[in-house]
Coordinates of C-alpha atoms in Angstrom, one line a residue:
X272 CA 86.9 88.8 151.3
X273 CA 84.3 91.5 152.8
X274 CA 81.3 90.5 154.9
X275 CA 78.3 91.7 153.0
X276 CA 75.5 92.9 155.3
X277 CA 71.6 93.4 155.5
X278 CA 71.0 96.6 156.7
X279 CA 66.9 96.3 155.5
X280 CA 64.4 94.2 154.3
X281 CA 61.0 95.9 152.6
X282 CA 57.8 93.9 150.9
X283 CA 54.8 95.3 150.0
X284 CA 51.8 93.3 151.2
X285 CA 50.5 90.1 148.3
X286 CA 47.5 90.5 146.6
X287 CA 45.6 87.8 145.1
X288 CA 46.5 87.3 141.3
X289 CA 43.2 88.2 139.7
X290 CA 41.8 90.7 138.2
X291 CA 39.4 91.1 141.1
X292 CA 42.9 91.1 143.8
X293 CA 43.6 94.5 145.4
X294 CA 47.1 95.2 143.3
X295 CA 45.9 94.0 139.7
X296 CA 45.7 98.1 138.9
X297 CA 49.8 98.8 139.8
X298 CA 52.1 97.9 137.3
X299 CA 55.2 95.7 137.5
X300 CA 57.0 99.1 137.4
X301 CA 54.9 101.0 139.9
X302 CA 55.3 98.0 142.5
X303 CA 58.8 97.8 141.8
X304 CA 59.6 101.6 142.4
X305 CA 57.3 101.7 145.5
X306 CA 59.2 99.0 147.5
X307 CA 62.9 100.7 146.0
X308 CA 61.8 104.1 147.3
X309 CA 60.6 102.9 150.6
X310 CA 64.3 101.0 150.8
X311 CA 65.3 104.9 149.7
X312 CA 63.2 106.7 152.7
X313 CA 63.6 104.2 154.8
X314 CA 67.6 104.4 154.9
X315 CA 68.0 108.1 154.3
X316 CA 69.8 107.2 151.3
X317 CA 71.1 109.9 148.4
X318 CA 72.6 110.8 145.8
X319 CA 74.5 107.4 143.7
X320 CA 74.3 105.5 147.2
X321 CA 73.9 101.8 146.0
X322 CA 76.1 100.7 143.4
X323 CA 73.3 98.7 141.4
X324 CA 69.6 97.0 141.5
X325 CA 69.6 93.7 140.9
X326 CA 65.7 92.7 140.2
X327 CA 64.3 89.7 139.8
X328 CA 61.3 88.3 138.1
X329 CA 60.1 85.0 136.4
X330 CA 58.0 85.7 133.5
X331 CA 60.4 88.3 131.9
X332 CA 58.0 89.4 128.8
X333 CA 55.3 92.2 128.3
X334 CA 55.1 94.8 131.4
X335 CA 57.8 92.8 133.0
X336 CA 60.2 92.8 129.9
X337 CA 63.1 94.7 129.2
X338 CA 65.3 95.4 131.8
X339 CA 62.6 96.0 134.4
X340 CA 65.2 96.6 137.2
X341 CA 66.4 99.9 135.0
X342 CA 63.1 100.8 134.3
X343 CA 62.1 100.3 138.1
X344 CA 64.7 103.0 139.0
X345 CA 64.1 105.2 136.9
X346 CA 60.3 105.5 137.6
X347 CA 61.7 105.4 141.5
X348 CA 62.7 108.1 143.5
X349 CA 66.8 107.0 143.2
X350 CA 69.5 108.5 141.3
X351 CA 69.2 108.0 137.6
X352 CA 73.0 107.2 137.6
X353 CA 72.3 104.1 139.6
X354 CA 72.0 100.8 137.1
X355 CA 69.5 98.0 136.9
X356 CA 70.0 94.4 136.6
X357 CA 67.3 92.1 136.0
X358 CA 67.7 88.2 136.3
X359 CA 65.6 85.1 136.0
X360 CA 66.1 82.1 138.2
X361 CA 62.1 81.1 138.4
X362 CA 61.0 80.8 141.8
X363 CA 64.5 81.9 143.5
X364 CA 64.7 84.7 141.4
X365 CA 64.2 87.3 144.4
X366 CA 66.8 85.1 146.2
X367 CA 69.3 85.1 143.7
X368 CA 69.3 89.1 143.8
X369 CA 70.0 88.8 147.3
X370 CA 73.0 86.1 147.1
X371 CA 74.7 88.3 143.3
X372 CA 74.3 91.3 145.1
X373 CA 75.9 90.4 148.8
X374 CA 78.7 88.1 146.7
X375 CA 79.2 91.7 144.8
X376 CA 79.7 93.2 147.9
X377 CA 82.2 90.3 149.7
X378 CA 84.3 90.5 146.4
X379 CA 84.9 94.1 146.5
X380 CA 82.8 95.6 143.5
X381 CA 81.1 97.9 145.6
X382 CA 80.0 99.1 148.7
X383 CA 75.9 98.8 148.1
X384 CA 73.2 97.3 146.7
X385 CA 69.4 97.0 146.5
X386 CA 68.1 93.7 145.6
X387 CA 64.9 91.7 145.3
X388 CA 62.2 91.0 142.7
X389 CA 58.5 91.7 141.7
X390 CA 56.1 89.1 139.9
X391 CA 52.2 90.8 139.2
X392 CA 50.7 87.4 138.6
X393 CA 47.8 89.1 137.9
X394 CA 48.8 91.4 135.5
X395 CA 51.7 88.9 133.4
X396 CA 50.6 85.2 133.5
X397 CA 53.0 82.5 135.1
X398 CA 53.9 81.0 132.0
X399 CA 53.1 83.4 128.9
X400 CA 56.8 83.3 128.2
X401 CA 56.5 80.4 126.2
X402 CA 59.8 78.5 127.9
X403 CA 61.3 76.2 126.0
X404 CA 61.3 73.9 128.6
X405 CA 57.8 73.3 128.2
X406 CA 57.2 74.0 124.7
X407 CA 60.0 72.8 122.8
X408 CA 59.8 69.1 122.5
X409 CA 63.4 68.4 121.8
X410 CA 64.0 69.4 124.9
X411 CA 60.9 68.5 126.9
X412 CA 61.5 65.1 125.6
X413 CA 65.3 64.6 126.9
X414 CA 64.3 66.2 130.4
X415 CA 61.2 64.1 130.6
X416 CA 59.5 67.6 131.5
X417 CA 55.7 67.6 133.3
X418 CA 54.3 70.5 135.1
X419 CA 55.2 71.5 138.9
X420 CA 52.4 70.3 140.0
X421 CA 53.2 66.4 138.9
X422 CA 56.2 67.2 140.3
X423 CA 54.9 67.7 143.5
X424 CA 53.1 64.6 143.6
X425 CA 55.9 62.7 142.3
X426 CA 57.8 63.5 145.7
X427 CA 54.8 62.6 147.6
X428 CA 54.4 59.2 146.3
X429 CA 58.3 59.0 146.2
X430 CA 59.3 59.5 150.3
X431 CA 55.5 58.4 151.3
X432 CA 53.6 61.4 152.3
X433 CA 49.7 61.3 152.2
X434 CA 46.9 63.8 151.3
X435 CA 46.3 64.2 154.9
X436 CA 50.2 65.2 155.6
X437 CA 50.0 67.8 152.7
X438 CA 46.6 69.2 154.1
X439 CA 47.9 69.3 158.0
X440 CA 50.6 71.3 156.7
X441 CA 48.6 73.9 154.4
X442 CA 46.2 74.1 157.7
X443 CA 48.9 74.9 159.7
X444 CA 50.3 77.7 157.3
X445 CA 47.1 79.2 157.4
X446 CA 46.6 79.1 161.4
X447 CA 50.7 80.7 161.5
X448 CA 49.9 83.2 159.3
X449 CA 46.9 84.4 160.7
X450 CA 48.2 84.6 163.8
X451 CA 51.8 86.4 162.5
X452 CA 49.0 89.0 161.3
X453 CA 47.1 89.2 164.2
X454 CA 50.5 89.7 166.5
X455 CA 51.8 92.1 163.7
X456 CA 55.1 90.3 163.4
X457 CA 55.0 91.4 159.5
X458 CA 54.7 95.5 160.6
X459 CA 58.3 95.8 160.6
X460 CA 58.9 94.9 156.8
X461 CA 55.8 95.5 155.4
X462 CA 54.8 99.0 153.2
X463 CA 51.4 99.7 152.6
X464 CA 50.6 100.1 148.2
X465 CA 49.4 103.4 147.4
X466 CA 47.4 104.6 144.1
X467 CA 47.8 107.7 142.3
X468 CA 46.3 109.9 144.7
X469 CA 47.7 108.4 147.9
X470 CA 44.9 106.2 149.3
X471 CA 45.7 103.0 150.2
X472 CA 45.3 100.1 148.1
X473 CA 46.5 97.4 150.2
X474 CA 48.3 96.9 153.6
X475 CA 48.0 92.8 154.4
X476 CA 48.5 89.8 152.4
X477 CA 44.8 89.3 151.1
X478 CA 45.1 85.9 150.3
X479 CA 44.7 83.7 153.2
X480 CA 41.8 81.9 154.5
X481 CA 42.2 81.7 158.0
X482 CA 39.1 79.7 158.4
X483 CA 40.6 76.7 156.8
X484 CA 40.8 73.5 158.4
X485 CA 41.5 69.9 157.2
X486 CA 37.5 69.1 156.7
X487 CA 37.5 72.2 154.4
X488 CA 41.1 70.9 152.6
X489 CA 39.8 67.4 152.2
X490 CA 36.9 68.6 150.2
X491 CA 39.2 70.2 147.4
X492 CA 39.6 67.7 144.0
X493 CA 43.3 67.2 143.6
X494 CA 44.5 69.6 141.0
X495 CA 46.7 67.3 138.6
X496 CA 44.9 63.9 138.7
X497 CA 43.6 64.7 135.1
X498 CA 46.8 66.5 134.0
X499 CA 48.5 63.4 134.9
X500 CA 46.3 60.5 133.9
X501 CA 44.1 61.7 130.7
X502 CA 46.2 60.4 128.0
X503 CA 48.3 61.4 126.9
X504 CA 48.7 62.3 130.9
X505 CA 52.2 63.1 132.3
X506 CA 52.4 60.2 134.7
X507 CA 53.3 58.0 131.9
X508 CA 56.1 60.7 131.2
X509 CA 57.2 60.2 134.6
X510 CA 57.1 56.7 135.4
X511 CA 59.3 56.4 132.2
X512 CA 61.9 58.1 134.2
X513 CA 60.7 56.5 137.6
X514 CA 59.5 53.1 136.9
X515 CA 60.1 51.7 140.2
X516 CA 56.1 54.1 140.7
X517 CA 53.6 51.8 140.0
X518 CA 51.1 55.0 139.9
X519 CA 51.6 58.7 141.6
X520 CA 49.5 59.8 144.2
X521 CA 48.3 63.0 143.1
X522 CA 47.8 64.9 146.3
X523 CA 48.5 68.4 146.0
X524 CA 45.3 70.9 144.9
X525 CA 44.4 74.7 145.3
X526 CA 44.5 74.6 149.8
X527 CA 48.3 73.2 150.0
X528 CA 49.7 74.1 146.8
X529 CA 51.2 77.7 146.7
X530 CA 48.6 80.7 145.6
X531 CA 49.4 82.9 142.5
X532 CA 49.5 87.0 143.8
X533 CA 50.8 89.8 143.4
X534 CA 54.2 90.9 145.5
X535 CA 57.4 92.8 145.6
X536 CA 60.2 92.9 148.2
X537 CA 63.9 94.1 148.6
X538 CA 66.6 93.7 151.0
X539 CA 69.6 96.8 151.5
X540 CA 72.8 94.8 151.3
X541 CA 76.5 96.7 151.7
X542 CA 79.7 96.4 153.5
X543 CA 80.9 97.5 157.2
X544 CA 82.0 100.4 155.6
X545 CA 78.6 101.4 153.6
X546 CA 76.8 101.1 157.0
X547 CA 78.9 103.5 158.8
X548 CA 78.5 106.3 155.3
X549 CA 75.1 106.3 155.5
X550 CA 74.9 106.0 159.3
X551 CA 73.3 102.7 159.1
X552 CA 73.5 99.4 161.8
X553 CA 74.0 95.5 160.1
X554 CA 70.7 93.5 161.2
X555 CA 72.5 90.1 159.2
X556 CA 75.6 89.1 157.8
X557 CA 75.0 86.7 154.4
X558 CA 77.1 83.8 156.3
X559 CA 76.7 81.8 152.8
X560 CA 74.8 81.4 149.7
X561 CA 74.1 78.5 147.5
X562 CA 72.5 77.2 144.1
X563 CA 72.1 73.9 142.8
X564 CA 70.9 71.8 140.0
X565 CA 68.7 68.7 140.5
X566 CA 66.5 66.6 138.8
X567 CA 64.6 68.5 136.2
X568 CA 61.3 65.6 136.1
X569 CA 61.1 65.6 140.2
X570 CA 62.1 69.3 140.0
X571 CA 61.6 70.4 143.3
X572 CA 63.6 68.6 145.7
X573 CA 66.4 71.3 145.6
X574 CA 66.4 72.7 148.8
X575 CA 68.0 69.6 150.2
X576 CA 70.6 69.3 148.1
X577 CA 71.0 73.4 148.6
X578 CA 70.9 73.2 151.7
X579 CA 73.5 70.3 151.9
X580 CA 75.7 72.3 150.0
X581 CA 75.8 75.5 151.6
X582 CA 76.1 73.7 155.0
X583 CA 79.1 71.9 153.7
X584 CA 80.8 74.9 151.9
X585 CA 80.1 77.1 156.0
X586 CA 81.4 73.9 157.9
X587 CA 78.1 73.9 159.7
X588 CA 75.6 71.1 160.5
X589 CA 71.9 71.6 160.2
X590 CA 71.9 71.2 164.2
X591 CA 73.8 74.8 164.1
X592 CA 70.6 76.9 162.5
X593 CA 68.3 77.7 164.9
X594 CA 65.1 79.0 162.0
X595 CA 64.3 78.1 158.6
X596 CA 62.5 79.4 155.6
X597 CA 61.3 76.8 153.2
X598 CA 59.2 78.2 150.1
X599 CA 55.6 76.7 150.5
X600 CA 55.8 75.8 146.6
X601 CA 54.0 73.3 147.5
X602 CA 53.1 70.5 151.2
X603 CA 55.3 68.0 149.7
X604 CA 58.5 70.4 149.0
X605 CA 58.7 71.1 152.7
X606 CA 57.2 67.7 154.2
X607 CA 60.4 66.4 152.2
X608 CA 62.9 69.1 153.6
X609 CA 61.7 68.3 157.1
X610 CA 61.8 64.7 156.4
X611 CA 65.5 64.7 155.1
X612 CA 67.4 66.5 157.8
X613 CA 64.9 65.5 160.5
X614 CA 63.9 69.1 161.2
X615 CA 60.3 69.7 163.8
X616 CA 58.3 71.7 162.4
X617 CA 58.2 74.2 165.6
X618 CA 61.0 75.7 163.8
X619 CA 60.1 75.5 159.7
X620 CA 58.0 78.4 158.6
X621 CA 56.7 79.6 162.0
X622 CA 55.2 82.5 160.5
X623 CA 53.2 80.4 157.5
X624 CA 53.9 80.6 154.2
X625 CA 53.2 80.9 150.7
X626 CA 50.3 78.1 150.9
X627 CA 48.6 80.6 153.0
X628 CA 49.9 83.9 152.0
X629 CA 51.1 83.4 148.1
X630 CA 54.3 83.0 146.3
X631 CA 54.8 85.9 143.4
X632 CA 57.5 84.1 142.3
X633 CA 60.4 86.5 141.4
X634 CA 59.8 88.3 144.3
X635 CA 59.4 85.0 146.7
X636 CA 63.3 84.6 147.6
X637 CA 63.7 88.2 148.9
X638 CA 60.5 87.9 151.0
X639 CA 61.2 84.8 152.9
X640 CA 65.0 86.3 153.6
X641 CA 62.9 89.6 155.5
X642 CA 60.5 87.4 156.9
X643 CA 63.6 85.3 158.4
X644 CA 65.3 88.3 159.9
X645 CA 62.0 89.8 161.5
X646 CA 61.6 85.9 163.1
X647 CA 65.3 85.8 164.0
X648 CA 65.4 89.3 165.8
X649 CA 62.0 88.8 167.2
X650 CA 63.3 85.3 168.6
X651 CA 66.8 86.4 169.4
X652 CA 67.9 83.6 167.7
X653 CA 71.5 83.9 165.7
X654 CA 71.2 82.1 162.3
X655 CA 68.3 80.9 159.8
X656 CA 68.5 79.2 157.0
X657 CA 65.9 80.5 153.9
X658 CA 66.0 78.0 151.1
X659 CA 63.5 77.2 147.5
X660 CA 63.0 74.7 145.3
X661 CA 63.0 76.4 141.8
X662 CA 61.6 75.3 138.0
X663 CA 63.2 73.0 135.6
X664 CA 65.3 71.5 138.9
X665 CA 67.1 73.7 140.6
X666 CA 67.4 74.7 144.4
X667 CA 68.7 77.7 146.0
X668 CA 69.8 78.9 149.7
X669 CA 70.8 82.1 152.0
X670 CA 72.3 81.3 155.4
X671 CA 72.0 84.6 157.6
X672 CA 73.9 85.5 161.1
X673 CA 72.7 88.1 163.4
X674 CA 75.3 90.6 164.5

C-alpha cells in the first residue's frame, strides 16, 4: 500500500452557536465552500486536482441535508467535475473524512483528496434529526439510551473523578487556549470568515472565557442532575445497566462540558506522487487510523479502546507518541483517557480544547488533526495521536508521523 499524506490543514475560526454568535449569518454551504477554497488558494490547486470531498457533519437535515459535500463544491471555487461525499459518524464525523479519504489514497483510488466537516450549531440544532436512538423506544430501550451528558457523569462516578477534577481541567483548557491565542500558535491553520462584501466576520474562536477559574466553575449548577433524577430521570435507566452505582455523581455542567458553535475545517490528503504534481511538501503521513464500537449507555469511553486498537494494529506503545488530541466532549472523557494509559497532562491538549473553544461536531475530528500538526511542527516532535469519543458508543483515532 501507498502512504497517504497531509499536505494542509485549514479551519475557520468557531463562533458561538446562537443566534447572537458571529457566524449564525453564513450558511452550512457558505462555511463549507470558504474553508474548501482556502484549501484551493492555499495549494495552487486546479483544474479536477483532488479526486473527491469527503464532508462531514452530524445533524444531516435542513441546510445541512442532502449531500452537502456536493453542494459545498459546487458553491466553492473547485472544479464542478470534482464529487462530494458526505458522512455521519456524530462527533468524529470530521475525523472519519480524514481516515476514508487518506485509506482511499493508501489503497490506490486516487491520488487526492479534500476532507473535513462543518456543523452551524447555530443555524441546525444538535439533535433536530430526530435519531432513532433517542426517539425510538424499541431501540432506546435495548441500548438502555440516556443523553451524553449522563453519560459523562456515569464515567465520573465509574473511575472516581470529582467535580473539582472536571473543573481543574475545563480551567486549564481555558488558561491553554488563551494563551495558544495570545502566542498565535492557531495563525498557521486558521482563515478569517468573510461576508458578502468582504469584511470580516470573524478571525478567533469567540467562545472562550479566559477569565475562568475554579471559584467561577464551582458556582455553575450541574447540568444533568434533574435530567437524571426527576422521574422518570435517566439514572434509573442507567443503574439498570450498572447496578453495582449506588447513585451517579452528576458533575459535568456548561464550564467543563464542551460548548455548541459554529466551525468548519479541512485537511489536503494525497500520495508522494500528488505532492510532487502540484509542487507540494508532506507535513504528516496518516501512520494509522482507527474506529471502534463501545458501550452505547457509557457512550464515551471510546477513545481508549481506539486508541488501544490503533496502537496494536501500528505495533506501537502509547510511550511511542510524543502529543495527543483528546476531544474535550466533556472533563470526564479525557480525565479517563489520561487515567487509562497513565498519560501527564503536559502533553494532552496543550493548546486547550473544545471546553474552552467549542466542538461543532462534524467538523471537530478534522480540527484537532490541524491543531495536532501545528503543535507537532511547532514542538518538533514526530508523532501525535488525535482521538474522540463519539454518540451512541463509538470511538475513533488518527495517528500522524512527521516527515
Amino acid at each position: 500500500m501507498r502512504d497517504a499524506y497531509i499536505y494542509d490543514a485549514v479551519r475557520s475560526p468557531r463562533g458561538k452557536g446562537r443566534a447572537d454568535g458571529s457566524l449564525h449569518e453564513v450558511t452550512p454551504v457558505k462555511l463549507s465552500a470558504d474553508i474548501l477554497n482556502a484549501v484551493q488558494t492555499r495549494n495552487n490547486l486546479s483544474g479536477h486536482a483532488v479526486e473527491d470531498v469527503i464532508w462531514g457533519n452530524a445533524t444531516q437535515v435542513k441546510e445541512q441535508g442532502g449531500c452537502l459535500a456536493r453542494t459545498a463544491v459546487l458553491a466553492s471555487d473547485l472544479d464542478e467535475r470534482i464529487p462530494g461525499l458526505s458522512i455521519n459518524r456524530f462527533c468524529a464525523s470530521g475525523m472519519e473524512a480524514v481516515n476514508l479519504a487518506a485509506n482511499q489514497v493508501k489503497g490506490g483510488a486516487g491520488e487526492g483528496y479534500i476532507a473535513g466537516g462543518v456543523e452551524c450549531m447555530s443555524r441546525v440544532a444538535m439533535g433536530s434529526d430526530g435519531a432513532a436512538i433517542a426517539v425510538d423506544p424499541s431501540v432506546a430501550m435495548k441500548t438502555y439510551f440516556v443523553p451524553q451528558g449522563i453519560s459523562a457523569d456515569i464515567i465520573a462516578t465509574e473511575f472516581g473523578f470529582s467535580r473539582d477534577d472536571a473543573d481543574a481541567l475545563a480551567a486549564e483548557s481555558q488558561k491553554r487556549a488563551a494563551a495558544a491565542w495570545e502566542d498565535g500558535r492557531f495563525a498557521k491553520s486558521i482563515i478569517d470568515i468573510k461576508d458578502q462584501n468582504g469584511l470580516t466576520i470573524l478571525n478567533r474562536d469567540e467562545y472562550m472565557r479566559p477569565g475562568t477559574d475554579m471559584q467561577a466553575l464551582g458556582a455553575l449548577k450541574p447540568a444533568f442532575k434533574d435530567q437524571g433524577e426527576v422521574m422518570p430521570g435517566f439514572d434509573a435507566v442507567a443503574m439498570l445497566k450498572y447496578p453495582h452505582l449506588e447513585k451517579i455523581n452528576h458533575i459535568h455542567h456548561a464550564g467543563n462540558s464542551s460548548g455548541i458553535v459554529d466551525g468548519a475545517a479541512a485537511v489536503l490528503i494525497g500520495s508522494k506522487e500528488f505532492g510532487e504534481a502540484n509542487g507540494l511538501t508532506p507535513r504528516a503521513r496518516i501512520r494509522a487510523t482507527a474506529k471502534i464500537g463501545t458501550d452505547p449507555t457509557i457512550m464515551l469511553t471510546g477513545p481508549v479502546p481506539a486508541t488501544q486498537k490503533i496502537l496494536a494494529d501500528s505495533g506501537m506503545a502509547i510511550s511511542d507518541i510524543d502529543l495527543f488530541e483528546v476531544n474535550e466532549a466533556f472533563s470526564s472523557v479525557v480525565l479517563r483517557f489520561m487515567q487509562a494509559f497513565d498519560v501527564d497532562h503536559s502533553v494532552v491538549n496543550v493548546n486547550g480544547g473544545a471546553i474552552a473553544m467549542g466542538h461543532p461536531l462534524g467538523a471537530s475530528g478534522a480540527i484537532i488533526i490541524g491543531t495536532l500538526l501545528d503543535e507537532m511542527e511547532r514542538r518538533d516532535v514526530e508523532t501525535g495521536l488525535a482521538t474522540l469519543c463519539v454518540a451512541s458508543g463509538m470511538g475513533a483515532a488518527t495517528i500522524l508521523e512527521r516527515v
